[in-house]
Each structure stands twice: as structure tokens, then as C-alpha cells.
CSV table of C-alpha atoms and ligand atoms in Angstrom, one decimal:
chain,number,residue,atom,x,y,z
A,212,MET,CA,142.3,86.6,120.0
A,213,THR,CA,142.6,90.2,118.8
A,214,GLN,CA,145.9,91.8,119.4
A,215,PRO,CA,146.3,95.6,119.7
A,216,HIS,CA,148.9,95.7,116.9
A,217,GLU,CA,146.2,94.6,114.4
A,218,SER,CA,144.9,98.1,114.2
A,219,VAL,CA,147.1,100.3,112.2
A,220,GLY,CA,147.4,103.9,111.2
A,221,GLU,CA,145.7,107.1,112.2
A,222,TRP,CA,142.0,107.5,112.7
A,223,GLN,CA,140.3,109.0,109.7
A,224,VAL,CA,137.6,111.4,110.8
A,225,LEU,CA,134.5,112.0,108.6
A,226,PHE,CA,131.5,114.2,109.1
A,227,ALA,CA,128.2,112.4,108.4
A,228,PRO,CA,125.6,115.2,107.9
A,229,ALA,CA,121.9,114.8,108.4
A,230,LYS,CA,119.4,115.7,105.6
A,231,VAL,CA,116.0,117.3,105.3
A,232,ASN,CA,113.4,116.5,102.6
A,233,LEU,CA,112.3,119.9,101.4
A,234,PHE,CA,109.7,118.2,99.1
A,235,LEU,CA,108.6,114.5,99.0
A,236,GLU,CA,105.9,113.1,96.7
A,237,VAL,CA,105.1,109.3,96.7
A,238,ARG,CA,104.1,108.2,93.2
A,239,GLY,CA,102.9,104.7,94.1
A,240,ARG,CA,103.7,101.3,95.6
A,241,ARG,CA,105.9,99.0,93.5
A,242,ALA,CA,105.8,95.3,93.0
A,243,ASP,CA,108.9,94.9,95.2
A,244,GLY,CA,107.1,96.5,98.2
A,245,TYR,CA,109.1,99.8,97.9
A,246,HIS,CA,107.5,103.1,96.8
A,247,ASP,CA,108.5,105.3,93.9
A,248,LEU,CA,109.3,108.8,95.1
A,249,VAL,CA,110.3,112.2,93.9
A,250,SER,CA,112.0,114.1,96.6
A,251,ILE,CA,114.3,117.1,97.1
A,252,PHE,CA,117.0,116.2,99.7
A,253,HIS,CA,119.4,118.7,101.2
A,254,GLU,CA,122.3,118.2,103.6
A,255,ILE,CA,122.5,120.2,106.7
A,256,ASP,CA,125.4,121.3,109.0
A,257,PHE,CA,124.2,119.0,111.8
A,258,GLY,CA,125.4,115.4,111.9
A,259,ASP,CA,127.3,112.5,113.3
A,260,THR,CA,131.0,111.8,113.3
A,261,VAL,CA,132.4,108.6,111.9
A,262,ARG,CA,136.0,107.6,112.8
A,263,LEU,CA,137.7,104.9,110.9
A,264,ARG,CA,141.0,103.0,111.4
A,265,LEU,CA,142.5,100.2,109.3
A,266,TRP,CA,142.3,96.8,110.9
A,267,ARG,CA,144.5,94.3,109.0
A,268,ASP,CA,143.0,90.9,109.9
A,269,GLY,CA,139.6,91.4,108.1
A,270,LYS,CA,137.6,92.0,111.3
A,271,THR,CA,135.0,94.8,111.5
A,272,LEU,CA,134.6,96.4,115.0
A,273,LEU,CA,131.9,99.0,115.7
A,274,HIS,CA,131.8,101.2,118.9
A,275,CYS,CA,129.3,103.8,119.9
A,276,ARG,CA,129.0,105.4,123.3
A,277,GLN,CA,125.5,106.7,122.7
A,278,GLY,CA,122.6,104.5,123.9
A,279,GLY,CA,120.0,103.0,121.7
A,280,VAL,CA,122.2,102.5,118.6
A,281,PRO,CA,122.1,99.0,117.3
A,282,LEU,CA,125.7,97.5,117.2
A,283,GLY,CA,124.8,94.3,115.3
A,284,GLY,CA,124.1,93.4,111.7
A,285,GLU,CA,121.1,95.8,111.5
A,286,ASN,CA,123.4,98.8,111.8
A,287,LEU,CA,123.8,100.3,108.3
A,288,VAL,CA,127.5,101.0,108.9
A,289,LEU,CA,128.2,97.3,109.3
A,290,ARG,CA,126.1,96.5,106.3
A,291,ALA,CA,128.1,99.1,104.3
A,292,VAL,CA,131.4,97.4,105.2
A,293,ASP,CA,130.0,94.0,104.3
A,294,ALA,CA,128.7,95.2,101.0
A,295,LEU,CA,132.0,96.7,100.1
A,296,ARG,CA,133.9,93.6,101.1
A,297,GLU,CA,131.5,91.5,99.1
A,298,ALA,CA,131.9,93.7,96.0
A,299,THR,CA,135.7,93.8,96.2
A,300,GLY,CA,136.8,90.6,98.0
A,301,SER,CA,139.2,92.8,100.2
A,302,PRO,CA,140.8,90.9,103.0
A,303,LEU,CA,141.2,94.0,105.2
A,304,GLY,CA,139.2,95.1,108.2
A,305,VAL,CA,138.2,98.3,109.9
A,306,GLU,CA,137.5,99.7,113.3
A,307,ILE,CA,134.7,102.2,113.5
A,308,GLU,CA,133.7,104.7,116.2
A,309,LEU,CA,130.3,106.3,115.7
A,310,GLU,CA,129.5,109.5,117.5
A,311,LYS,CA,125.7,109.9,117.1
A,312,ARG,CA,124.0,113.3,117.3
A,313,ILE,CA,121.3,112.7,114.7
A,314,PRO,CA,118.2,111.2,116.4
A,315,LEU,CA,117.1,107.7,115.4
A,316,GLY,CA,113.7,107.5,113.7
A,317,GLY,CA,113.6,111.2,113.0
A,318,GLY,CA,113.6,111.2,109.2
A,319,LEU,CA,117.0,112.9,109.1
A,320,GLY,CA,118.8,109.9,107.4
A,321,GLY,CA,121.4,109.4,110.2
A,322,GLY,CA,121.9,105.7,109.6
A,323,SER,CA,122.2,106.2,105.8
A,324,SER,CA,124.6,109.1,106.2
A,325,ASP,CA,126.8,107.1,108.6
A,326,ALA,CA,126.8,104.3,106.0
A,327,ALA,CA,127.7,106.6,103.2
A,328,ALA,CA,130.6,108.1,105.2
A,329,THR,CA,131.8,104.6,105.9
A,330,LEU,CA,131.7,103.6,102.3
A,331,ARG,CA,133.8,106.7,101.3
A,332,GLY,CA,136.2,106.2,104.2
A,333,VAL,CA,136.7,102.5,103.8
A,334,ASN,CA,137.1,103.0,100.0
A,335,SER,CA,140.1,105.1,100.7
A,336,LEU,CA,141.4,103.1,103.7
A,337,TRP,CA,141.4,99.9,101.8
A,338,GLY,CA,142.8,101.6,98.6
A,339,LEU,CA,139.8,100.3,96.6
A,340,GLY,CA,139.7,103.2,94.1
A,341,LYS,CA,135.9,102.8,93.6
A,342,SER,CA,134.3,105.7,91.7
A,343,LEU,CA,131.3,107.7,93.1
A,344,ALA,CA,128.9,105.9,90.8
A,345,GLU,CA,130.3,102.5,91.9
A,346,LEU,CA,130.0,103.4,95.6
A,347,ALA,CA,126.4,104.7,94.9
A,348,ASP,CA,125.5,101.3,93.4
A,349,ILE,CA,126.9,99.5,96.4
A,350,GLY,CA,125.2,102.1,98.7
A,351,ALA,CA,121.8,101.5,97.1
A,352,THR,CA,122.0,97.8,98.3
A,353,VAL,CA,122.5,99.1,101.9
A,354,GLY,CA,119.6,101.6,102.0
A,355,SER,CA,117.5,103.8,99.7
A,356,ASP,CA,119.0,107.1,101.0
A,357,VAL,CA,122.7,106.1,101.0
A,358,PRO,CA,123.4,107.1,97.4
A,359,PHE,CA,122.2,110.7,98.1
A,360,PHE,CA,124.7,111.0,101.0
A,361,LEU,CA,127.5,110.0,98.7
A,362,TYR,CA,126.6,112.8,96.3
A,363,GLY,CA,125.7,115.3,99.1
A,364,GLY,CA,124.5,118.9,98.8
A,365,ALA,CA,121.1,119.2,97.2
A,366,CYS,CA,119.7,116.5,95.0
A,367,ARG,CA,116.4,115.3,93.4
A,368,CYS,CA,116.0,111.7,94.4
A,369,GLU,CA,113.8,109.4,92.4
A,370,GLY,CA,113.0,105.7,92.1
A,371,ARG,CA,113.0,104.3,95.7
A,372,GLY,CA,115.3,107.3,96.5
A,373,GLU,CA,118.4,105.8,95.0
A,374,ARG,CA,118.3,107.6,91.6
A,375,VAL,CA,120.1,110.8,92.4
A,376,THR,CA,120.4,114.0,90.4
A,377,PRO,CA,122.6,116.8,91.9
A,378,LEU,CA,120.9,120.2,91.9
A,379,CYS,CA,122.2,123.7,92.3
A,380,LEU,CA,119.7,125.2,94.8
A,381,GLN,CA,119.6,128.9,95.5
A,382,GLY,CA,117.1,130.1,98.2
A,383,PRO,CA,116.9,130.2,102.0
A,384,ALA,CA,120.2,129.1,103.6
A,385,GLU,CA,118.9,128.4,107.1
A,386,LEU,CA,116.1,126.4,108.6
A,387,TRP,CA,114.8,125.5,112.1
A,388,LEU,CA,114.7,121.8,113.0
A,389,ILE,CA,111.9,120.9,115.4
A,390,LEU,CA,112.8,117.7,117.2
A,391,PRO,CA,110.1,116.0,119.2
A,392,PRO,CA,111.0,113.3,121.8
A,393,TRP,CA,109.3,110.4,119.9
A,394,SER,CA,110.6,108.5,116.9
A,395,ILE,CA,108.7,107.0,113.9
A,396,SER,CA,109.4,103.8,112.0
A,397,THR,CA,109.8,104.5,108.2
A,398,ALA,CA,108.6,101.0,107.3
A,399,ARG,CA,105.4,101.6,109.3
A,400,VAL,CA,104.7,105.0,107.7
A,401,PHE,CA,105.1,103.5,104.2
A,402,GLN,CA,102.8,100.5,105.2
A,403,THR,CA,100.2,102.9,106.4
A,404,LEU,CA,100.1,105.0,103.3
A,405,THR,CA,97.1,104.1,101.1
A,406,ALA,CA,97.1,104.0,97.3
A,407,ALA,CA,94.6,106.9,97.3
A,408,GLU,CA,97.2,109.0,99.2
A,409,THR,CA,99.9,108.7,96.5
A,410,GLY,CA,100.1,111.4,93.9
A,411,GLU,CA,101.7,113.0,90.9
A,412,ARG,CA,102.9,116.4,92.3
A,413,SER,CA,106.0,117.5,90.5
A,414,SER,CA,108.9,119.2,92.3
A,415,GLU,CA,109.1,122.0,89.7
A,416,ALA,CA,106.7,124.4,91.5
A,417,PHE,CA,108.5,123.8,94.7
A,418,LEU,CA,111.9,124.5,93.2
A,419,ARG,CA,110.7,127.8,91.6
A,420,ALA,CA,109.2,128.8,95.0
A,421,TRP,CA,112.4,127.9,96.8
A,422,ALA,CA,114.5,129.9,94.3
A,423,SER,CA,112.3,132.9,94.7
A,424,SER,CA,112.9,132.9,98.5
A,425,ASP,CA,109.3,134.0,98.9
A,426,GLY,CA,108.0,132.7,102.2
A,427,VAL,CA,104.4,132.6,101.0
A,428,ALA,CA,105.3,130.6,97.9
A,429,ILE,CA,107.6,128.2,99.9
A,430,GLY,CA,104.9,127.7,102.5
A,431,ARG,CA,102.5,126.7,99.7
A,432,GLU,CA,104.8,124.4,97.8
A,433,ALA,CA,106.8,122.7,100.6
A,434,PHE,CA,105.2,119.3,100.7
A,435,ASN,CA,105.5,115.9,102.2
A,436,ARG,CA,103.1,113.2,101.0
A,437,LEU,CA,104.0,111.0,104.1
A,438,GLU,CA,102.5,113.5,106.6
A,439,ALA,CA,99.0,112.0,106.8
A,440,ALA,CA,100.4,108.5,107.2
A,441,ALA,CA,102.8,109.6,109.9
A,442,PHE,CA,99.9,111.3,111.8
A,443,ARG,CA,98.1,107.9,111.9
A,444,VAL,CA,101.2,106.1,113.1
A,445,GLU,CA,101.9,108.8,115.7
A,446,PRO,CA,98.9,111.0,116.6
A,447,ARG,CA,101.1,113.5,118.5
A,448,GLN,CA,102.8,114.4,115.2
A,449,ARG,CA,99.5,116.0,114.0
A,450,ASP,CA,99.3,118.2,117.1
A,451,LEU,CA,102.9,119.2,116.6
A,452,HIS,CA,102.3,120.3,113.1
A,453,HIS,CA,99.1,122.2,114.1
A,454,ALA,CA,101.0,124.0,116.9
A,455,LEU,CA,103.9,124.9,114.6
A,456,ARG,CA,101.6,126.3,111.9
A,457,ALA,CA,99.7,128.3,114.4
A,458,SER,CA,103.0,129.9,115.5
A,459,GLY,CA,103.3,131.8,112.3
A,460,ALA,CA,106.3,130.1,110.6
A,461,GLU,CA,106.5,130.7,106.9
A,462,ALA,CA,106.7,127.0,106.1
A,463,VAL,CA,106.3,123.8,108.2
A,464,CYS,CA,107.1,120.4,106.7
A,465,MET,CA,108.0,117.0,107.9
A,466,SER,CA,111.4,115.5,107.0
A,467,GLY,CA,111.2,112.0,105.4
A,468,SER,CA,108.9,109.8,107.4
A,469,GLY,CA,109.2,112.0,110.5
A,470,SER,CA,109.3,112.7,113.4
A,471,VAL,CA,111.5,115.8,112.8
A,472,VAL,CA,109.8,118.8,111.2
A,473,TRP,CA,111.6,121.7,109.5
A,474,ALA,CA,110.3,125.2,109.7
A,475,LEU,CA,111.2,128.4,107.8
A,476,ALA,CA,111.0,131.4,110.1
A,477,ARG,CA,113.0,134.5,109.2
A,478,GLY,CA,113.1,137.8,111.1
A,479,ALA,CA,113.3,138.3,114.9
A,480,GLU,CA,109.5,138.5,115.4
A,481,ARG,CA,108.7,135.2,113.6
A,482,ILE,CA,111.6,133.4,115.2
A,483,GLU,CA,110.5,134.6,118.7
A,484,ALA,CA,106.9,133.4,117.9
A,485,LEU,CA,108.1,130.0,116.8
A,486,ARG,CA,110.4,129.7,119.9
A,487,GLU,CA,107.4,130.5,122.2
A,488,GLY,CA,105.2,128.0,120.3
A,489,VAL,CA,107.8,125.3,120.7
A,490,ALA,CA,108.4,126.1,124.4
A,491,ARG,CA,104.7,125.6,125.0
A,492,LEU,CA,105.0,122.0,123.6
A,493,GLY,CA,107.2,120.9,126.5
A,494,ASP,CA,109.8,118.3,125.6
A,495,VAL,CA,110.4,119.5,122.0
A,496,ARG,CA,113.7,120.9,120.9
A,497,MET,CA,114.4,123.6,118.3
A,498,LEU,CA,117.7,123.8,116.5
A,499,GLY,CA,118.9,126.3,113.8
A,500,VAL,CA,120.7,124.6,110.9
A,501,ARG,CA,122.4,125.7,107.7
A,502,LEU,CA,121.8,124.0,104.4
A,503,ILE,CA,125.2,122.9,103.2
A,504,ASP,CA,126.3,122.4,99.6
A,505,GLU,CA,130.0,122.6,99.2
A,506,THR,CA,129.5,121.9,95.5
A,507,ALA,CA,127.0,124.8,94.9
A,508,GLY,CA,127.9,126.8,91.9
A,509,LYS,CA,130.5,124.3,90.7
A,510,GLU,CA,130.1,122.0,87.7
A,511,SER,CA,128.4,118.7,88.6
A,512,SER,CA,131.6,116.8,87.7
A,513,TRP,CA,133.1,118.4,90.8
A,514,ARG,CA,131.2,115.9,92.9
A,515,LEU,CA,133.1,113.2,91.1
A,516,GLN,CA,136.4,114.9,91.5
A,517,ARG,CA,136.1,115.2,95.3
A,518,TYR,CA,136.5,111.5,95.5
A,519,ALA,CA,139.8,111.5,93.6
A,520,SER,CA,141.2,113.6,96.5
A,521,ASP,CA,139.9,111.4,99.4
B,170,C5P,O1,115.7,101.4,101.9
B,170,C5P,P1,115.5,101.5,103.4
B,170,C5P,O2,115.9,100.3,104.1
B,170,C5P,O3,116.0,102.8,103.9
B,170,C5P,O4,113.9,101.6,103.6
B,170,C5P,C1,113.3,101.4,104.9
B,170,C5P,C2,111.9,100.9,104.6
B,170,C5P,O5,111.1,102.0,104.2
B,170,C5P,C3,111.7,99.8,103.6
B,170,C5P,O6,111.8,98.5,104.2
B,170,C5P,C4,110.3,100.1,103.0
B,170,C5P,O7,109.4,99.5,103.9
B,170,C5P,C5,110.2,101.6,103.2
B,170,C5P,N1,110.5,102.3,101.9
B,170,C5P,C6,109.5,102.3,100.9
B,170,C5P,N2,109.8,103.0,99.8
B,170,C5P,C7,110.9,103.7,99.6
B,170,C5P,C8,111.9,103.8,100.7
B,170,C5P,C9,111.6,103.0,101.8
B,170,C5P,O8,108.5,101.7,101.0
B,170,C5P,N3,111.1,104.4,98.5
């Protein structure tokens, strides 16, 4: 039986930010069933909290007060701990408290971000000394988006998403998240995508548009190849996009496989028009977020250094 004294030390508190995909091209389906992507990911200042505490006897305990969160083996947080234990043979355990804010099935990467925070935290709690690159390799076995959350900030992600190149993005600093009440399964969206819908669009034109901060150029270049497939999986998603475009936002683009959409709307008039458009949709929430990049303007090696201090 588990005794209270088996948990030791203070809680370690980690912020697990959500992401948006500012650009997402699907190059094609691979032999292993995954799809090759080119995507620009960006962390935002909205996310979950992960609390970790050392547990000496090798057990992993996960608690979450919010409903609908799986607490069994399908939770990426538990898969992250298992992957780390397998890679290192550590006999230690961990107690995890997950405070969820990021909606499930929204395309904001919540499960992957929780897993990445857990990898970072447990690496430190168990004194494993794994480097960022080693954690990213372990993270890639947990989920395609996990390596991105280990690097953080803004990145170009390729392969099935696990090949991460940190970027220094200048451009708009704030976006609106539009959160509908439905969720969409990533696996279903990828299954629904036809070969004819994949493409070769490069992220370069988008990155130039973003850096110019010009709303017309950003609206033209912001792109998500998964939108058409998501509209087939969830027909209300198409209506949502139409309504948002009609409300005069500078850019409207789905994040990941949906259902959350990000919109660029600057200036009081545009913001008010977007707010009114969203209000007419009923049960849809609108949330202003900042794009976060604590590494912006620093050398890329800084992202490696931040692990040394964890
Ligand atoms: O890697 P992850 O478990 O996050 O992916 C969830 C599902 O999304 C996969 O099982 C796969 O069906 C699909 N997927 C894909 N191509 C990618 C990433 C995900 O087909 N690059």
C-alpha cells in the first residue's frame, strides 16, 4: 500500500503553453501512415499547469480535477514518464497534478505540451541530466508535436512534426483565439485528407508576410492545408470560418487539425466587428493571446542553455 511518506520534496510547477500553427502544409502521406509536414508553430501565453513531485518507490500517479481528461495509459503525460523510465532505467517515481485549460481536440497541442513539460520536469526531478536533443528524441516517441514544446518559442517543424528548427520571428505579437464548443480528432482529419489535397507550398512567403506585419499579406499567406479535411469531419467548422472571414479579420486560419481558429484583428473597429461576429455564433468563445518567445533575439544555443539551469 502507498504510504504518504513515499512522496518527497516540494511541488515543481511548470507552465505548459498551448501553440498555434501559423502555417501548415502537408507534403504527402508516408509509408508509416504519418504525413510529412512543413509547419510554423508558435507558443502562446495560454496553457496548462503541470505540478510534479518526486515519488521514491517508482510509481507514477496522475491527478486532474477537470473532466474529460484521460487518466490512463493514453494520457501523453504518463507515456512521457514511461518513455523516460525506459530510456534511463530510473527506479524513481513521480506524482503529477495536471490543471487543464487548453481544450482537448482543439489543435492547440495541449497533451503534447503537458508531455513536454513532464519530460523537462522529471529530467530534473530524477537528476537524469538529459540534454534538450536527447529529450526531444524521447519526446518524438510520445507524440509528433512534443519536440516542438521542448524547444518552445517559434519553430519550423518538418517530417511528421518532430524535426524542429528554432526561428526568430518578428511580426504581430497578439492574436485572437476563436474556440468553438466542438472538438476534432487529429487522426480523423489526416485520414480524410486526400492525396490530391497535399501540396508543395513553402513557408518562405508566409514568413516574409509575417515579418512585414502587413495584414493583407498575412491574410493571403496564412495557410492550413488541413482545413478542407476538417470541414468534412466537422461541417460546423466551415460555417465558423465563413463567419469569421465575413467579420473583417485580417487573417483567419485553423490551428493544427482544428477546431480552434486564430484570427488577426488589430485596431478597435476590427476587434469590435470580430467580437460581434463571434457573439452571433452563440456558444463560441474569443480569447486574446500573446505569442511568446522567451528566446527571441538570443542565439539559438540559448535554448540549450535554459536546460542547464532547470
Ligand atoms: O503523433 P501524434 O500521436 O500526435 O499523431 C496523432 C495522429 O495524427 C497520428 O496517429 C496520425 O494519424 C496523425 N498524424 C499524421 N501525420 C503527422 C502527425 C499526425 O498522419 N505528421
